Amino acid sequence: MKLNERSLAFYATCDSPADNSGFLYKRGERHTAYHRRWFVLKGNMLFYFEERDSREPVGVIVLEGCNVELCDSAEGFAFAIRFGGTKSRTYVLAAESQAAMESWVKSLSRASFDYMRLVVRELEKQLQEMSRGVAAGCGGSRELPGPWKPKPPGLEQSRERLPALPAILPKENGCAVWNNVLGADRLPDTPGCGEHDGEESPRPPPLPPRRRVSNGEAASAGAAVAESPSTFCRLHEQYSREVARLRQDWQQRRRGPRP
Amino acid sequence: MRYNERELLSLARQPAEKAAEIRMSVPKKGNVLKKRLVKLVVNFLFYFRTDEAEPIGALLLEHCKITKEEENVFSISFIEEPERKYCFECATKEQCQEWVEALRRASYEFLRRSLIFYRNEIQKMTGKDPLEQYGISEEARFQLGAHRQ
């Protein structure tokens, strides 16, 4: 099978940041001697080079569908990348320290595209539910401005439905560009917004506009600058129940069969 | 370059995000379009002869550019060699548009940017970091401002 090797080599050696890199000992396939190689992890591709400054990788391990396990090897700091399937090879690697081994095991076990996609879909769902929750509480559904394009019929439950981020993505980090995107930086000030409990006065004050964060620092009062503390607390509680429930769903689904 | 071919072949047999019979040409002399079964799985595009079980080839979709060419045709090229194009002639312009959109989102780098974007948005709305529950909030690769290209 042909692979776009030139592009792969470029991807491995270009200056896009690596998710992990360092020297590891790799056990050979036929001979059990270990060879010291320079490893570079980018996304779900684990490249290995003869030397740190080699111009091209010796090889690459595609990390989809693998398990990463510690070894009880006499070599110490050893771990294995194991694939399913009967004739699959197991890659045995050894780090030069406990810390390095732990760091590699952690990053390799979460390196798959599948894992990333799972996390992204969860976050996307959370965000959509939060936005819908805000809109719905204020008199019916409404179209959100910005990147949430109206879903085309028939594609709603499609596995590949992803947010309609602009096709040409900016090269900068997300914050400065996406700052205004949702447009929902103000909670509408219609009375009756949100839930009422018995203790509230019949007409609660309008929810204050959300403070816009322009430089990416965590908005500690992000959700609402509360004039009435009970409003903020209520929202806070609401969101954390929601997040806890979503987390439970995710954990259950994770244990279940692959979709 | 060595690679774990067995695992890649196994990946090619997994359920695809998208699969279709499309006429395709590789950047070789003549650029002849041939009917292929084209299958998108994670960030790989596999292409098969329509009656064979094993792919002829696979393209890793990182650092690539998907261009809508003329009517019903799109191309994939890689940033270090922009003139070398893999061309795909679709049956309809809708099919072409769907593939262009799917392929543009098919890279690991795109997923990473989406994750950072959603994380930031959720954090702005709730004041909480949604990655904490997954235990990955400290990872460098998910920080805002990481991976400027």
mmCIF file of C-alpha atoms in Angstrom:
data_model
loop_
_atom_site.group_PDB
_atom_site.id
_atom_site.type_symbol
_atom_site.label_atom_id
_atom_site.label_comp_id
_atom_site.label_asym_id
_atom_site.label_seq_id
_atom_site.Cartn_x
_atom_site.Cartn_y
_atom_site.Cartn_z
ATOM 1 C CA MET A 1 0.000 0.000 0.000
ATOM 2 C CA LYS A 2 1.350 3.379 -0.959
ATOM 3 C CA LEU A 3 1.546 6.080 1.645
ATOM 4 C CA ASN A 4 2.203 9.764 0.995
ATOM 5 C CA GLU A 5 5.640 9.323 2.532
ATOM 6 C CA ARG A 6 7.095 12.624 1.453
ATOM 7 C CA SER A 7 4.243 14.468 3.155
ATOM 8 C CA LEU A 8 4.589 12.269 6.186
ATOM 9 C CA ALA A 9 8.279 13.031 6.430
ATOM 10 C CA PHE A 10 7.502 16.725 6.064
ATOM 11 C CA TYR A 11 4.879 16.520 8.803
ATOM 12 C CA ALA A 12 7.389 14.765 11.060
ATOM 13 C CA THR A 13 10.176 17.276 10.564
ATOM 14 C CA CYS A 14 8.386 20.582 10.068
ATOM 15 C CA ASP A 15 8.277 23.052 12.882
ATOM 16 C CA SER A 16 4.712 22.358 13.982
ATOM 17 C CA PRO A 17 4.991 21.620 17.687
ATOM 18 C CA ALA A 18 5.208 18.012 18.800
ATOM 19 C CA ASP A 19 2.923 16.602 21.472
ATOM 20 C CA ASN A 20 5.891 14.797 22.976
ATOM 21 C CA SER A 21 9.472 14.116 22.000
ATOM 22 C CA GLY A 22 12.540 12.494 23.459
ATOM 23 C CA PHE A 23 14.917 9.570 23.344
ATOM 24 C CA LEU A 24 13.455 6.130 23.875
ATOM 25 C CA TYR A 25 14.869 2.688 23.471
ATOM 26 C CA LYS A 26 12.993 0.619 20.950
ATOM 27 C CA ARG A 27 13.206 -3.117 20.955
ATOM 28 C CA GLY A 28 13.787 -4.617 17.524
ATOM 29 C CA GLU A 29 11.274 -6.891 15.892
ATOM 30 C CA ARG A 30 13.438 -9.868 15.154
ATOM 31 C CA HIS A 31 16.432 -9.235 17.357
ATOM 32 C CA THR A 32 15.611 -8.287 20.879
ATOM 33 C CA ALA A 33 18.346 -5.691 21.158
ATOM 34 C CA TYR A 34 17.210 -2.199 22.028
ATOM 35 C CA HIS A 35 18.049 0.723 19.772
ATOM 36 C CA ARG A 36 18.069 4.271 21.027
ATOM 37 C CA ARG A 37 15.939 6.444 18.800
ATOM 38 C CA TRP A 38 14.631 9.999 18.827
ATOM 39 C CA PHE A 39 10.838 9.869 19.039
ATOM 40 C CA VAL A 40 8.424 12.610 18.025
ATOM 41 C CA LEU A 41 4.696 12.374 18.671
ATOM 42 C CA LYS A 42 2.452 14.511 16.496
ATOM 43 C CA GLY A 43 -1.244 13.862 16.747
ATOM 44 C CA ASN A 44 -1.811 10.135 16.256
ATOM 45 C CA MET A 45 1.548 9.552 14.562
ATOM 46 C CA LEU A 46 4.608 8.441 16.476
ATOM 47 C CA PHE A 47 7.704 9.054 14.381
ATOM 48 C CA TYR A 48 11.139 7.773 15.229
ATOM 49 C CA PHE A 49 14.479 8.993 13.948
ATOM 50 C CA GLU A 50 17.928 7.518 14.092
ATOM 51 C CA GLU A 51 19.297 10.727 15.551
ATOM 52 C CA ARG A 52 17.727 13.880 16.891
ATOM 53 C CA ASP A 53 18.854 15.841 13.864
ATOM 54 C CA SER A 54 18.116 13.230 11.214
ATOM 55 C CA ARG A 55 16.343 14.717 8.237
ATOM 56 C CA GLU A 56 13.878 11.922 7.815
ATOM 57 C CA PRO A 57 12.240 9.484 10.190
ATOM 58 C CA VAL A 58 13.260 5.844 10.090
ATOM 59 C CA GLY A 59 9.666 4.930 10.683
ATOM 60 C CA VAL A 60 6.287 5.814 12.081
ATOM 61 C CA ILE A 61 3.758 4.040 14.256
ATOM 62 C CA VAL A 62 0.113 4.936 13.545
ATOM 63 C CA LEU A 63 -1.565 5.044 16.925
ATOM 64 C CA GLU A 64 -5.183 4.161 16.212
ATOM 65 C CA GLY A 65 -6.739 1.304 18.098
ATOM 66 C CA CYS A 66 -3.785 0.642 20.355
ATOM 67 C CA ASN A 67 -3.374 0.116 24.076
ATOM 68 C CA VAL A 68 -0.432 1.414 25.991
ATOM 69 C CA GLU A 69 0.696 -0.702 28.923
ATOM 70 C CA LEU A 70 3.498 -0.766 31.397
ATOM 71 C CA CYS A 71 5.840 -3.689 31.126
ATOM 72 C CA ASP A 72 7.252 -5.686 33.906
ATOM 73 C CA SER A 73 10.424 -5.797 32.000
ATOM 74 C CA ALA A 74 13.788 -6.202 33.644
ATOM 75 C CA GLU A 75 14.924 -3.263 31.523
ATOM 76 C CA GLY A 76 13.046 -0.797 33.676
ATOM 77 C CA PHE A 77 10.928 2.145 32.551
ATOM 78 C CA ALA A 78 9.591 -0.055 29.774
ATOM 79 C CA PHE A 79 6.140 0.153 28.266
ATOM 80 C CA ALA A 80 4.406 -1.388 25.301
ATOM 81 C CA ILE A 81 2.163 -0.203 22.493
ATOM 82 C CA ARG A 82 -0.100 -3.113 21.787
ATOM 83 C CA PHE A 83 -2.575 -3.474 18.945
ATOM 84 C CA GLY A 84 -5.516 -5.841 18.703
ATOM 85 C CA GLY A 85 -5.530 -8.516 16.025
ATOM 86 C CA THR A 86 -3.808 -11.835 15.930
ATOM 87 C CA LYS A 87 -0.649 -11.095 14.029
ATOM 88 C CA SER A 88 -0.186 -7.595 15.315
ATOM 89 C CA ARG A 89 3.143 -6.482 16.487
ATOM 90 C CA THR A 90 3.703 -5.095 19.948
ATOM 91 C CA TYR A 91 6.166 -2.249 20.183
ATOM 92 C CA VAL A 92 8.247 -2.335 23.315
ATOM 93 C CA LEU A 93 9.831 0.933 24.291
ATOM 94 C CA ALA A 94 11.860 1.997 27.278
ATOM 95 C CA ALA A 95 12.375 5.472 28.655
ATOM 96 C CA GLU A 96 15.393 6.761 30.484
ATOM 97 C CA SER A 97 13.581 7.762 33.662
ATOM 98 C CA GLN A 98 10.380 7.154 35.572
ATOM 99 C CA ALA A 99 9.123 10.632 34.764
ATOM 100 C CA ALA A 100 9.792 10.221 31.070
ATOM 101 C CA MET A 101 8.067 6.856 31.036
ATOM 102 C CA GLU A 102 4.973 8.264 32.739
ATOM 103 C CA SER A 103 4.859 11.223 30.416
ATOM 104 C CA TRP A 104 5.068 9.005 27.351
ATOM 105 C CA VAL A 105 2.495 6.513 28.562
ATOM 106 C CA LYS A 106 0.097 9.350 29.279
ATOM 107 C CA SER A 107 0.514 11.105 25.972
ATOM 108 C CA LEU A 108 0.480 7.927 23.887
ATOM 109 C CA SER A 109 -2.653 6.547 25.475
ATOM 110 C CA ARG A 110 -4.555 9.700 24.565
ATOM 111 C CA ALA A 111 -2.990 10.223 21.172
ATOM 112 C CA SER A 112 -5.633 8.634 18.996
ATOM 113 C CA PHE A 113 -7.834 10.610 16.669
ATOM 114 C CA ASP A 114 -10.779 8.695 18.085
ATOM 115 C CA TYR A 115 -10.079 9.950 21.572
ATOM 116 C CA MET A 116 -9.765 13.563 20.444
ATOM 117 C CA ARG A 117 -12.949 13.295 18.454
ATOM 118 C CA LEU A 118 -14.791 11.930 21.474
ATOM 119 C CA VAL A 119 -13.704 14.814 23.670
ATOM 120 C CA VAL A 120 -14.471 17.405 20.988
ATOM 121 C CA ARG A 121 -17.949 16.001 20.427
ATOM 122 C CA GLU A 122 -18.677 16.059 24.134
ATOM 123 C CA LEU A 123 -17.600 19.659 24.443
ATOM 124 C CA GLU A 124 -19.543 20.610 21.353
ATOM 125 C CA LYS A 125 -22.633 18.993 22.818
ATOM 126 C CA GLN A 126 -22.152 20.748 26.154
ATOM 127 C CA LEU A 127 -21.758 24.074 24.461
ATOM 128 C CA GLN A 128 -24.817 23.617 22.283
ATOM 129 C CA GLU A 129 -26.909 22.550 25.241
ATOM 130 C CA MET A 130 -25.776 25.509 27.257
ATOM 131 C CA SER A 131 -26.524 27.906 24.449
ATOM 132 C CA ARG A 132 -29.886 26.338 23.838
ATOM 133 C CA GLY A 133 -30.611 26.428 27.540
ATOM 134 C CA VAL A 134 -29.938 30.135 27.663
ATOM 135 C CA ALA A 135 -32.049 30.827 24.600
ATOM 136 C CA ALA A 136 -34.869 28.469 25.505
ATOM 137 C CA GLY A 137 -35.336 29.950 28.936
ATOM 138 C CA CYS A 138 -36.254 33.229 27.367
ATOM 139 C CA GLY A 139 -39.337 32.575 25.370
ATOM 140 C CA GLY A 140 -38.854 29.890 22.789
ATOM 141 C CA SER A 141 -36.002 28.817 20.594
ATOM 142 C CA ARG A 142 -34.097 31.179 18.476
ATOM 143 C CA GLU A 143 -31.345 30.877 15.933
ATOM 144 C CA LEU A 144 -27.956 31.493 17.400
ATOM 145 C CA PRO A 145 -25.848 33.856 15.416
ATOM 146 C CA GLY A 146 -22.377 32.990 14.310
ATOM 147 C CA PRO A 147 -21.140 29.590 13.311
ATOM 148 C CA TRP A 148 -24.201 27.546 14.265
ATOM 149 C CA LYS A 149 -25.664 27.118 10.858
ATOM 150 C CA PRO A 150 -29.210 25.775 10.757
ATOM 151 C CA LYS A 151 -28.955 22.016 10.505
ATOM 152 C CA PRO A 152 -29.801 20.724 7.074
ATOM 153 C CA PRO A 153 -32.611 18.179 7.184
ATOM 154 C CA GLY A 154 -31.527 14.613 7.442
ATOM 155 C CA LEU A 155 -28.048 15.384 8.652
ATOM 156 C CA GLU A 156 -29.034 16.164 12.207
ATOM 157 C CA GLN A 157 -27.971 12.922 13.778
ATOM 158 C CA SER A 158 -25.198 12.256 11.332
ATOM 159 C CA ARG A 159 -22.041 11.020 12.965
ATOM 160 C CA GLU A 160 -20.002 13.408 10.955
ATOM 161 C CA ARG A 161 -21.972 16.504 11.916
ATOM 162 C CA LEU A 162 -19.416 18.884 13.260
ATOM 163 C CA PRO A 163 -19.662 22.530 14.115
ATOM 164 C CA ALA A 164 -19.735 24.800 11.150
ATOM 165 C CA LEU A 165 -16.469 26.510 11.880
ATOM 166 C CA PRO A 166 -15.306 28.613 8.958
ATOM 167 C CA ALA A 167 -13.435 26.544 6.429
ATOM 168 C CA ILE A 168 -10.458 28.808 6.465
ATOM 169 C CA LEU A 169 -9.324 28.641 10.005
ATOM 170 C CA PRO A 170 -7.228 31.421 11.409
ATOM 171 C CA LYS A 171 -3.670 30.639 12.301
ATOM 172 C CA GLU A 172 -3.817 32.430 15.599
ATOM 173 C CA ASN A 173 -4.977 30.862 18.815
ATOM 174 C CA GLY A 174 -8.716 30.568 19.235
ATOM 175 C CA CYS A 175 -9.448 33.316 21.697
ATOM 176 C CA ALA A 176 -8.972 36.580 19.893
ATOM 177 C CA VAL A 177 -10.809 35.376 16.848
ATOM 178 C CA TRP A 178 -13.694 33.517 18.432
ATOM 179 C CA ASN A 179 -14.380 36.121 21.032
ATOM 180 C CA ASN A 180 -17.441 37.547 19.403
ATOM 181 C CA VAL A 181 -18.572 34.530 17.566
ATOM 182 C CA LEU A 182 -21.456 33.279 19.651
ATOM 183 C CA GLY A 183 -22.807 36.787 19.959
ATOM 184 C CA ALA A 184 -24.557 35.639 23.092
ATOM 185 C CA ASP A 185 -22.531 37.826 25.324
ATOM 186 C CA ARG A 186 -25.632 39.377 26.734
ATOM 187 C CA LEU A 187 -28.357 37.416 28.341
ATOM 188 C CA PRO A 188 -31.607 38.905 27.128
ATOM 189 C CA ASP A 189 -33.199 41.065 29.681
ATOM 190 C CA THR A 190 -36.730 39.785 29.408
ATOM 191 C CA PRO A 191 -38.345 39.158 32.721
ATOM 192 C CA GLY A 192 -39.226 35.597 33.437
ATOM 193 C CA CYS A 193 -35.913 34.431 32.149
ATOM 194 C CA GLY A 194 -34.707 31.329 33.930
ATOM 195 C CA GLU A 195 -36.448 29.386 36.598
ATOM 196 C CA HIS A 196 -38.291 30.926 39.459
ATOM 197 C CA ASP A 197 -38.610 29.418 42.862
ATOM 198 C CA GLY A 198 -40.967 30.421 45.584
ATOM 199 C CA GLU A 199 -38.661 32.793 47.397
ATOM 200 C CA GLU A 200 -38.139 35.046 44.411
ATOM 201 C CA SER A 201 -40.104 38.229 43.990
ATOM 202 C CA PRO A 202 -42.672 37.909 41.211
ATOM 203 C CA ARG A 203 -40.582 39.949 38.784
ATOM 204 C CA PRO A 204 -36.885 39.200 39.243
ATOM 205 C CA PRO A 205 -34.470 41.808 38.001
ATOM 206 C CA PRO A 206 -33.241 41.317 34.433
ATOM 207 C CA LEU A 207 -30.064 39.269 34.180
ATOM 208 C CA PRO A 208 -27.106 41.587 33.702
ATOM 209 C CA PRO A 209 -25.051 41.448 30.518
ATOM 210 C CA ARG A 210 -22.159 38.984 30.598
ATOM 211 C CA ARG A 211 -18.802 40.570 30.829
ATOM 212 C CA ARG A 212 -16.826 39.986 27.701
ATOM 213 C CA VAL A 213 -13.335 38.606 28.213
ATOM 214 C CA SER A 214 -11.001 39.955 25.588
ATOM 215 C CA ASN A 215 -7.770 38.259 26.439
ATOM 216 C CA GLY A 216 -8.425 34.671 27.256
ATOM 217 C CA GLU A 217 -8.020 34.749 30.982
ATOM 218 C CA ALA A 218 -10.526 32.534 32.708
ATOM 219 C CA ALA A 219 -13.633 34.541 33.322
ATOM 220 C CA SER A 220 -14.173 33.820 36.939
ATOM 221 C CA ALA A 221 -17.410 35.709 36.798
ATOM 222 C CA GLY A 222 -17.935 34.542 33.279
ATOM 223 C CA ALA A 223 -21.469 33.387 33.372
ATOM 224 C CA ALA A 224 -23.071 36.430 34.909
ATOM 225 C CA VAL A 225 -21.894 39.350 36.898
ATOM 226 C CA ALA A 226 -24.558 38.887 39.468
ATOM 227 C CA GLU A 227 -26.253 41.804 40.985
ATOM 228 C CA SER A 228 -28.338 39.272 42.789
ATOM 229 C CA PRO A 229 -26.083 36.469 44.062
ATOM 230 C CA SER A 230 -28.927 34.013 43.940
ATOM 231 C CA THR A 231 -29.148 34.368 40.154
ATOM 232 C CA PHE A 232 -25.499 33.498 39.695
ATOM 233 C CA CYS A 233 -25.668 30.646 42.153
ATOM 234 C CA ARG A 234 -28.692 29.248 40.426
ATOM 235 C CA LEU A 235 -27.030 29.328 37.051
ATOM 236 C CA HIS A 236 -23.869 27.871 38.502
ATOM 237 C CA GLU A 237 -25.797 25.007 40.034
ATOM 238 C CA GLN A 238 -27.688 24.428 36.846
ATOM 239 C CA TYR A 239 -24.556 24.209 34.746
ATOM 240 C CA SER A 240 -22.734 21.940 37.149
ATOM 241 C CA ARG A 241 -25.642 19.517 37.299
ATOM 242 C CA GLU A 242 -25.682 19.499 33.536
ATOM 243 C CA VAL A 243 -21.960 18.952 33.263
ATOM 244 C CA ALA A 244 -22.054 16.193 35.866
ATOM 245 C CA ARG A 245 -24.810 14.436 33.978
ATOM 246 C CA LEU A 246 -22.955 14.741 30.674
ATOM 247 C CA ARG A 247 -19.843 13.406 32.267
ATOM 248 C CA GLN A 248 -21.738 10.394 33.529
ATOM 249 C CA ASP A 249 -23.173 9.766 30.081
ATOM 250 C CA TRP A 250 -19.724 10.023 28.568
ATOM 251 C CA GLN A 251 -18.231 7.599 31.040
ATOM 252 C CA GLN A 252 -20.985 5.106 30.448
ATOM 253 C CA ARG A 253 -20.680 5.372 26.730
ATOM 254 C CA ARG A 254 -16.954 5.007 26.972
ATOM 255 C CA ARG A 255 -17.351 1.711 28.734
ATOM 256 C CA GLY A 256 -19.855 0.517 26.187
ATOM 257 C CA PRO A 257 -19.297 -0.774 22.644
ATOM 258 C CA ARG A 258 -17.811 1.470 20.007
ATOM 259 C CA PRO A 259 -20.457 3.291 18.041
ATOM 260 C CA MET B 1 9.888 4.938 5.910
ATOM 261 C CA ARG B 2 8.730 1.981 7.901
ATOM 262 C CA TYR B 3 5.187 1.950 9.183
ATOM 263 C CA ASN B 4 2.833 -0.483 10.853
ATOM 264 C CA GLU B 5 1.113 -1.609 7.684
ATOM 265 C CA ARG B 6 -0.970 -4.290 9.314
ATOM 266 C CA GLU B 7 -2.628 -1.759 11.591
ATOM 267 C CA LEU B 8 -3.125 0.680 8.757
ATOM 268 C CA LEU B 9 -4.784 -2.034 6.662
ATOM 269 C CA SER B 10 -6.977 -2.853 9.614
ATOM 270 C CA LEU B 11 -7.900 0.813 9.912
ATOM 271 C CA ALA B 12 -8.863 0.782 6.228
ATOM 272 C CA ARG B 13 -11.435 -1.902 7.011
ATOM 273 C CA GLN B 14 -13.096 0.081 9.795
ATOM 274 C CA PRO B 15 -16.415 1.830 9.262
ATOM 275 C CA ALA B 16 -15.716 5.028 7.392
ATOM 276 C CA GLU B 17 -16.898 8.556 8.060
ATOM 277 C CA LYS B 18 -17.437 8.793 4.351
ATOM 278 C CA ALA B 19 -17.026 6.383 1.472
ATOM 279 C CA ALA B 20 -17.933 6.626 -2.180
ATOM 280 C CA GLU B 21 -16.925 5.566 -5.633
ATOM 281 C CA ILE B 22 -15.244 8.577 -7.118
ATOM 282 C CA ARG B 23 -13.042 9.050 -10.122
ATOM 283 C CA MET B 24 -9.613 9.964 -8.914
ATOM 284 C CA SER B 25 -6.215 10.807 -10.298
ATOM 285 C CA VAL B 26 -2.846 10.746 -8.583
ATOM 286 C CA PRO B 27 -0.134 13.285 -9.405
ATOM 287 C CA LYS B 28 1.597 11.205 -12.040
ATOM 288 C CA LYS B 29 2.194 11.819 -15.702
ATOM 289 C CA GLY B 30 -1.060 11.855 -17.574
ATOM 290 C CA ASN B 31 -3.208 12.451 -14.518
ATOM 291 C CA VAL B 32 -5.719 9.902 -15.694
ATOM 292 C CA LEU B 33 -8.939 9.737 -13.713
ATOM 293 C CA LYS B 34 -9.799 6.226 -12.612
ATOM 294 C CA LYS B 35 -12.786 4.971 -10.706
ATOM 295 C CA ARG B 36 -11.832 4.218 -7.134
ATOM 296 C CA LEU B 37 -13.519 3.440 -3.865
ATOM 297 C CA VAL B 38 -12.477 6.308 -1.642
ATOM 298 C CA LYS B 39 -12.842 5.943 2.109
ATOM 299 C CA LEU B 40 -12.260 8.465 4.883
ATOM 300 C CA VAL B 41 -11.288 6.949 8.231
ATOM 301 C CA VAL B 42 -9.978 9.220 10.991
ATOM 302 C CA ASN B 43 -7.320 11.390 9.328
ATOM 303 C CA PHE B 44 -6.574 8.962 6.506
ATOM 304 C CA LEU B 45 -8.061 8.846 3.051
ATOM 305 C CA PHE B 46 -7.799 5.302 1.663
ATOM 306 C CA TYR B 47 -8.383 4.505 -1.978
ATOM 307 C CA PHE B 48 -9.146 1.069 -3.412
ATOM 308 C CA ARG B 49 -9.679 -0.465 -6.812
ATOM 309 C CA THR B 50 -13.413 -1.005 -6.726
ATOM 310 C CA ASP B 51 -13.192 -4.782 -6.612
ATOM 311 C CA GLU B 52 -10.312 -5.184 -4.178
ATOM 312 C CA ALA B 53 -10.313 -5.522 -0.415
ATOM 313 C CA GLU B 54 -6.941 -3.960 0.193
ATOM 314 C CA PRO B 55 -6.342 -0.288 -0.546
ATOM 315 C CA ILE B 56 -3.912 0.765 -3.261
ATOM 316 C CA GLY B 57 -2.899 3.694 -1.116
ATOM 317 C CA ALA B 58 -3.530 5.973 1.816
ATOM 318 C CA LEU B 59 -3.138 9.700 2.293
ATOM 319 C CA LEU B 60 -2.500 11.140 5.750
ATOM 320 C CA LEU B 61 -4.588 14.289 5.793
ATOM 321 C CA GLU B 62 -2.357 16.611 7.812
ATOM 322 C CA HIS B 63 -0.976 19.904 6.498
ATOM 323 C CA CYS B 64 -2.950 19.508 3.326
ATOM 324 C CA LYS B 65 -5.106 21.829 1.310
ATOM 325 C CA ILE B 66 -8.495 20.832 -0.050
ATOM 326 C CA THR B 67 -9.427 22.950 -3.038
ATOM 327 C CA LYS B 68 -12.700 23.103 -4.848
ATOM 328 C CA GLU B 69 -11.631 23.044 -8.476
ATOM 329 C CA GLU B 70 -13.994 23.356 -11.402
ATOM 330 C CA GLU B 71 -17.491 21.876 -11.443
ATOM 331 C CA ASN B 72 -17.759 18.747 -9.242
ATOM 332 C CA VAL B 73 -14.001 18.407 -8.866
ATOM 333 C CA PHE B 74 -11.909 18.902 -5.754
ATOM 334 C CA SER B 75 -8.238 18.323 -5.141
ATOM 335 C CA ILE B 76 -5.979 17.479 -2.236
ATOM 336 C CA SER B 77 -2.452 18.841 -2.167
ATOM 337 C CA PHE B 78 0.152 18.961 0.574
ATOM 338 C CA ILE B 79 1.697 22.188 1.684
ATOM 339 C CA GLU B 80 5.266 21.251 0.876
ATOM 340 C CA GLU B 81 4.337 20.346 -2.712
ATOM 341 C CA PRO B 82 1.308 22.410 -3.702
ATOM 342 C CA GLU B 83 1.492 21.586 -7.416
ATOM 343 C CA ARG B 84 1.198 17.857 -6.849
ATOM 344 C CA LYS B 85 -2.536 17.356 -6.745
ATOM 345 C CA TYR B 86 -4.743 14.375 -6.125
ATOM 346 C CA CYS B 87 -7.934 15.124 -8.062
ATOM 347 C CA PHE B 88 -11.399 13.788 -7.414
ATOM 348 C CA GLU B 89 -14.308 14.071 -9.806
ATOM 349 C CA CYS B 90 -17.624 13.710 -8.034
ATOM 350 C CA ALA B 91 -20.982 12.767 -9.497
ATOM 351 C CA THR B 92 -22.748 15.920 -8.315
ATOM 352 C CA LYS B 93 -21.753 19.283 -6.934
ATOM 353 C CA GLU B 94 -23.480 18.389 -3.651
ATOM 354 C CA GLN B 95 -21.300 15.339 -3.283
ATOM 355 C CA CYS B 96 -18.274 17.472 -4.071
ATOM 356 C CA GLN B 97 -19.202 20.035 -1.428
ATOM 357 C CA GLU B 98 -19.816 17.351 1.198
ATOM 358 C CA TRP B 99 -16.433 15.792 0.596
ATOM 359 C CA VAL B 100 -14.626 19.117 0.656
ATOM 360 C CA GLU B 101 -16.206 19.945 4.024
ATOM 361 C CA ALA B 102 -15.581 16.508 5.473
ATOM 362 C CA LEU B 103 -11.946 16.444 4.373
ATOM 363 C CA ARG B 104 -11.239 19.917 5.706
ATOM 364 C CA ARG B 105 -12.356 18.728 9.138
ATOM 365 C CA ALA B 106 -10.571 15.415 8.934
ATOM 366 C CA SER B 107 -7.219 16.422 10.333
ATOM 367 C CA TYR B 108 -5.996 15.948 13.855
ATOM 368 C CA GLU B 109 -4.946 19.588 13.849
ATOM 369 C CA PHE B 110 -8.504 20.666 13.072
ATOM 370 C CA LEU B 111 -9.782 18.609 15.999
ATOM 371 C CA ARG B 112 -7.230 20.163 18.277
ATOM 372 C CA ARG B 113 -8.256 23.680 17.264
ATOM 373 C CA SER B 114 -11.929 22.781 17.777
ATOM 374 C CA LEU B 115 -11.179 21.430 21.222
ATOM 375 C CA ILE B 116 -9.349 24.589 22.219
ATOM 376 C CA PHE B 117 -12.176 26.705 20.824
ATOM 377 C CA TYR B 118 -14.950 24.831 22.677
ATOM 378 C CA ARG B 119 -12.964 24.679 25.856
ATOM 379 C CA ASN B 120 -12.500 28.427 25.782
ATOM 380 C CA GLU B 121 -16.159 29.080 25.024
ATOM 381 C CA ILE B 122 -17.392 26.811 27.793
ATOM 382 C CA GLN B 123 -14.936 28.314 30.209
ATOM 383 C CA LYS B 124 -16.196 31.795 29.354
ATOM 384 C CA MET B 125 -19.785 30.759 29.881
ATOM 385 C CA THR B 126 -19.441 28.752 33.050
ATOM 386 C CA GLY B 127 -16.169 29.799 34.581
ATOM 387 C CA LYS B 128 -15.242 26.135 34.682
ATOM 388 C CA ASP B 129 -12.705 24.255 32.610
ATOM 389 C CA PRO B 130 -14.564 21.387 30.913
ATOM 390 C CA LEU B 131 -11.331 19.429 30.471
ATOM 391 C CA GLU B 132 -10.829 19.004 34.180
ATOM 392 C CA GLN B 133 -13.254 16.124 34.333
ATOM 393 C CA TYR B 134 -11.142 14.279 31.762
ATOM 394 C CA GLY B 135 -7.927 14.970 33.619
ATOM 395 C CA ILE B 136 -6.303 16.553 30.597
ATOM 396 C CA SER B 137 -6.542 20.230 31.400
ATOM 397 C CA GLU B 138 -2.817 20.654 31.997
ATOM 398 C CA GLU B 139 -1.677 19.179 28.723
ATOM 399 C CA ALA B 140 0.324 21.631 26.673
ATOM 400 C CA ARG B 141 -1.352 20.609 23.457
ATOM 401 C CA PHE B 142 -4.731 21.908 24.660
ATOM 402 C CA GLN B 143 -3.660 25.302 25.823
ATOM 403 C CA LEU B 144 -4.977 28.420 24.193
ATOM 404 C CA GLY B 145 -2.245 29.766 22.026
ATOM 405 C CA ALA B 146 -0.637 26.381 21.575
ATOM 406 C CA HIS B 147 0.269 25.183 18.144
ATOM 407 C CA ARG B 148 0.459 28.358 16.215
ATOM 408 C CA GLN B 149 1.328 27.274 12.714
#
